mmCIF file of C-alpha atoms and ligand atoms in Angstrom:
data_model
loop_
_atom_site.group_PDB
_atom_site.id
_atom_site.type_symbol
_atom_site.label_atom_id
_atom_site.label_comp_id
_atom_site.label_asym_id
_atom_site.label_seq_id
_atom_site.Cartn_x
_atom_site.Cartn_y
_atom_site.Cartn_z
ATOM 1 C CA MET A 1 -43.681 -186.529 -19.884
ATOM 2 C CA ALA A 2 -46.204 -187.934 -22.338
ATOM 3 C CA LYS A 3 -49.765 -186.703 -22.140
ATOM 4 C CA LEU A 4 -52.154 -189.254 -20.671
ATOM 5 C CA VAL A 5 -55.362 -189.921 -22.552
ATOM 6 C CA ARG A 6 -58.352 -191.616 -20.970
ATOM 7 C CA PHE A 7 -60.524 -193.927 -23.001
ATOM 8 C CA SER A 8 -63.061 -196.582 -22.164
ATOM 9 C CA ILE A 9 -63.197 -200.205 -23.247
ATOM 10 C CA ALA A 10 -66.265 -202.420 -23.352
ATOM 11 C CA LEU A 11 -65.579 -206.029 -22.382
ATOM 12 C CA GLU A 12 -67.652 -209.052 -21.505
ATOM 13 C CA ASP A 13 -67.920 -209.216 -17.704
ATOM 14 C CA LYS A 14 -66.351 -212.672 -17.504
ATOM 15 C CA LEU A 15 -63.427 -211.587 -19.666
ATOM 16 C CA LEU A 16 -62.886 -208.524 -17.476
ATOM 17 C CA ALA A 17 -63.018 -210.649 -14.313
ATOM 18 C CA LYS A 18 -60.428 -212.972 -15.806
ATOM 19 C CA PHE A 19 -58.269 -210.025 -16.850
ATOM 20 C CA ASP A 20 -58.452 -208.545 -13.338
ATOM 21 C CA ARG A 21 -57.302 -211.870 -11.859
ATOM 22 C CA TYR A 22 -54.462 -211.955 -14.361
ATOM 23 C CA ALA A 23 -53.415 -208.359 -13.580
ATOM 24 C CA LYS A 24 -53.493 -209.067 -9.836
ATOM 25 C CA SER A 25 -51.446 -212.251 -10.220
ATOM 26 C CA LYS A 26 -48.852 -210.270 -12.233
ATOM 27 C CA LYS A 27 -48.704 -207.606 -9.476
ATOM 28 C CA TYR A 28 -49.994 -204.733 -11.618
ATOM 29 C CA GLN A 29 -51.206 -201.814 -9.491
ATOM 30 C CA ASN A 30 -54.238 -201.190 -11.676
ATOM 31 C CA ARG A 31 -55.879 -202.032 -15.015
ATOM 32 C CA SER A 32 -54.124 -199.174 -16.816
ATOM 33 C CA ASP A 33 -50.685 -200.518 -15.909
ATOM 34 C CA ALA A 34 -51.670 -204.037 -16.959
ATOM 35 C CA ILE A 35 -53.138 -202.923 -20.287
ATOM 36 C CA ARG A 36 -50.146 -200.640 -20.974
ATOM 37 C CA ALA A 37 -47.765 -203.590 -20.488
ATOM 38 C CA LEU A 38 -49.844 -205.840 -22.745
ATOM 39 C CA ILE A 39 -49.948 -203.195 -25.484
ATOM 40 C CA ARG A 40 -46.193 -202.662 -25.280
ATOM 41 C CA GLY A 41 -45.619 -206.415 -25.376
ATOM 42 C CA GLU A 42 -47.687 -206.713 -28.545
ATOM 43 C CA LEU A 43 -45.917 -203.743 -30.157
ATOM 44 C CA VAL A 44 -42.543 -205.349 -29.455
ATOM 45 C CA LYS A 45 -43.782 -208.626 -30.968
ATOM 46 C CA SER A 46 -44.868 -206.631 -34.012
ATOM 47 C CA GLU A 47 -41.400 -205.026 -34.233
ATOM 48 C CA TRP A 48 -39.873 -208.516 -34.326
ATOM 49 C CA ARG A 49 -42.200 -209.540 -37.145
ATOM 50 C CA SER A 50 -41.610 -206.327 -39.119
ATOM 51 C CA GLY A 51 -37.887 -206.866 -39.539
ATOM 52 C CA ARG A 52 -36.934 -203.503 -38.019
ATOM 53 C CA GLU A 53 -33.925 -203.257 -35.726
ATOM 54 C CA VAL A 54 -34.604 -204.870 -32.353
ATOM 55 C CA ALA A 55 -32.618 -205.761 -29.251
ATOM 56 C CA GLY A 56 -32.583 -208.857 -27.130
ATOM 57 C CA ALA A 57 -30.646 -211.147 -24.851
ATOM 58 C CA ILE A 58 -29.573 -214.725 -25.390
ATOM 59 C CA VAL A 59 -28.965 -216.728 -22.225
ATOM 60 C CA LEU A 60 -26.978 -219.943 -22.369
ATOM 61 C CA VAL A 61 -25.993 -222.445 -19.693
ATOM 62 C CA TYR A 62 -23.267 -224.937 -20.519
ATOM 63 C CA ASP A 63 -20.453 -227.049 -19.130
ATOM 64 C CA HIS A 64 -17.192 -225.213 -19.737
ATOM 65 C CA HIS A 65 -15.162 -228.430 -19.515
ATOM 66 C CA ARG A 66 -16.294 -229.121 -23.070
ATOM 67 C CA ARG A 67 -13.594 -227.026 -24.742
ATOM 68 C CA GLU A 68 -14.832 -227.599 -28.286
ATOM 69 C CA LEU A 69 -18.187 -226.183 -27.182
ATOM 70 C CA VAL A 70 -16.597 -223.008 -25.802
ATOM 71 C CA ASN A 71 -14.679 -222.522 -29.064
ATOM 72 C CA LYS A 72 -17.829 -223.006 -31.108
ATOM 73 C CA LEU A 73 -19.721 -220.462 -28.988
ATOM 74 C CA THR A 74 -16.928 -217.929 -29.457
ATOM 75 C CA ASP A 75 -16.569 -218.582 -33.213
ATOM 76 C CA MET A 76 -20.286 -218.173 -33.725
ATOM 77 C CA GLN A 77 -20.388 -214.871 -31.861
ATOM 78 C CA HIS A 78 -17.495 -213.642 -34.035
ATOM 79 C CA ASP A 79 -19.469 -214.646 -37.140
ATOM 80 C CA PHE A 80 -22.256 -212.338 -35.916
ATOM 81 C CA HIS A 81 -19.940 -209.667 -34.459
ATOM 82 C CA GLY A 82 -21.965 -206.720 -35.734
ATOM 83 C CA MET A 83 -24.942 -207.847 -33.659
ATOM 84 C CA VAL A 84 -23.304 -208.815 -30.390
ATOM 85 C CA ILE A 85 -23.201 -205.763 -28.119
ATOM 86 C CA SER A 86 -21.942 -207.379 -24.958
ATOM 87 C CA ASN A 87 -21.254 -210.722 -23.424
ATOM 88 C CA GLN A 88 -21.278 -211.554 -19.745
ATOM 89 C CA HIS A 89 -19.893 -214.828 -18.529
ATOM 90 C CA VAL A 90 -20.660 -216.055 -15.023
ATOM 91 C CA HIS A 91 -19.091 -219.158 -13.464
ATOM 92 C CA LEU A 92 -22.106 -220.761 -11.792
ATOM 93 C CA ASP A 93 -20.134 -223.562 -10.140
ATOM 94 C CA HIS A 94 -17.114 -225.768 -10.859
ATOM 95 C CA HIS A 95 -18.652 -227.084 -14.089
ATOM 96 C CA ASN A 96 -21.358 -224.770 -15.301
ATOM 97 C CA CYS A 97 -21.253 -221.372 -16.911
ATOM 98 C CA LEU A 98 -24.054 -218.950 -17.634
ATOM 99 C CA GLU A 99 -23.565 -216.546 -20.489
ATOM 100 C CA THR A 100 -25.730 -213.568 -21.370
ATOM 101 C CA ILE A 101 -25.236 -212.242 -24.877
ATOM 102 C CA VAL A 102 -26.885 -208.900 -25.572
ATOM 103 C CA VAL A 103 -27.728 -208.431 -29.229
ATOM 104 C CA LYS A 104 -29.097 -205.706 -31.478
ATOM 105 C CA GLY A 105 -30.002 -205.957 -35.146
ATOM 106 C CA ASN A 106 -32.301 -207.671 -37.605
ATOM 107 C CA PRO A 107 -34.789 -209.969 -35.817
ATOM 108 C CA LYS A 108 -34.311 -212.879 -38.230
ATOM 109 C CA LYS A 109 -30.523 -212.719 -37.855
ATOM 110 C CA ILE A 110 -30.843 -212.581 -34.051
ATOM 111 C CA GLU A 111 -33.134 -215.629 -34.105
ATOM 112 C CA GLU A 112 -30.675 -217.401 -36.390
ATOM 113 C CA LEU A 113 -27.788 -216.695 -33.998
ATOM 114 C CA ALA A 114 -29.858 -217.768 -30.972
ATOM 115 C CA ASP A 115 -30.924 -221.004 -32.715
ATOM 116 C CA LYS A 116 -27.337 -221.792 -33.712
ATOM 117 C CA LEU A 117 -26.023 -221.156 -30.193
ATOM 118 C CA LYS A 118 -28.814 -223.128 -28.489
ATOM 119 C CA SER A 119 -28.328 -226.118 -30.753
ATOM 120 C CA ILE A 120 -24.603 -226.512 -30.079
ATOM 121 C CA LYS A 121 -24.033 -229.912 -28.511
ATOM 122 C CA GLY A 122 -23.448 -229.499 -24.791
ATOM 123 C CA VAL A 123 -25.549 -226.389 -24.291
ATOM 124 C CA LYS A 124 -27.830 -227.371 -21.408
ATOM 125 C CA TYR A 125 -30.179 -224.416 -21.656
ATOM 126 C CA GLY A 126 -30.690 -221.640 -24.139
ATOM 127 C CA ALA A 127 -33.286 -218.903 -24.409
ATOM 128 C CA LEU A 128 -33.816 -215.743 -26.390
ATOM 129 C CA THR A 129 -35.578 -212.820 -24.768
ATOM 130 C CA ALA A 130 -37.063 -210.608 -27.445
ATOM 131 C CA ALA A 131 -36.729 -206.988 -26.366
ATOM 132 C CA THR A 132 -36.735 -203.665 -28.151
ATOM 133 C CA THR A 133 -34.459 -200.733 -28.879
ATOM 134 C CA ALA A 134 -37.457 -198.670 -27.673
ATOM 135 C CA LYS A 135 -36.712 -196.085 -30.374
ATOM 136 C CA GLU A 136 -40.318 -196.189 -31.549
ATOM 137 C CA LEU A 137 -41.920 -197.249 -28.278
ATOM 138 C CA PRO A 138 -43.343 -194.398 -26.188
HETATM 139 NI NI1 LIG B 1 -17.336 -220.148 -16.581
#
């Protein structure tokens, strides 16, 4: 277990009031939890900018009746095979599929793959969640 260190922060009262409303709306138990999450979020953003190895998930929703689309999605994932860790396909209904592609690797390459997948004609929704390998995140 990591050692906890206490420190104080000076903030303008209005900024603190706004932060407390934010933390409450996000269901944080206390200010420490809210600040910890914000710090970690910024460190992960910094990892993505630094070019170090990161992890993430690409979510796509598409109509599987468009066969050429399904082939393109598969081809593209093969082109980036070193980065794709896993792929989960869920049949949402008769027409629509939701696919979650878990990726790990260089941030720019992950963004490139996500952009290519999202821009395939027929993809109804696409999003990249930028996560972390947590190797350097306490
Ligand atoms: Ni399906």
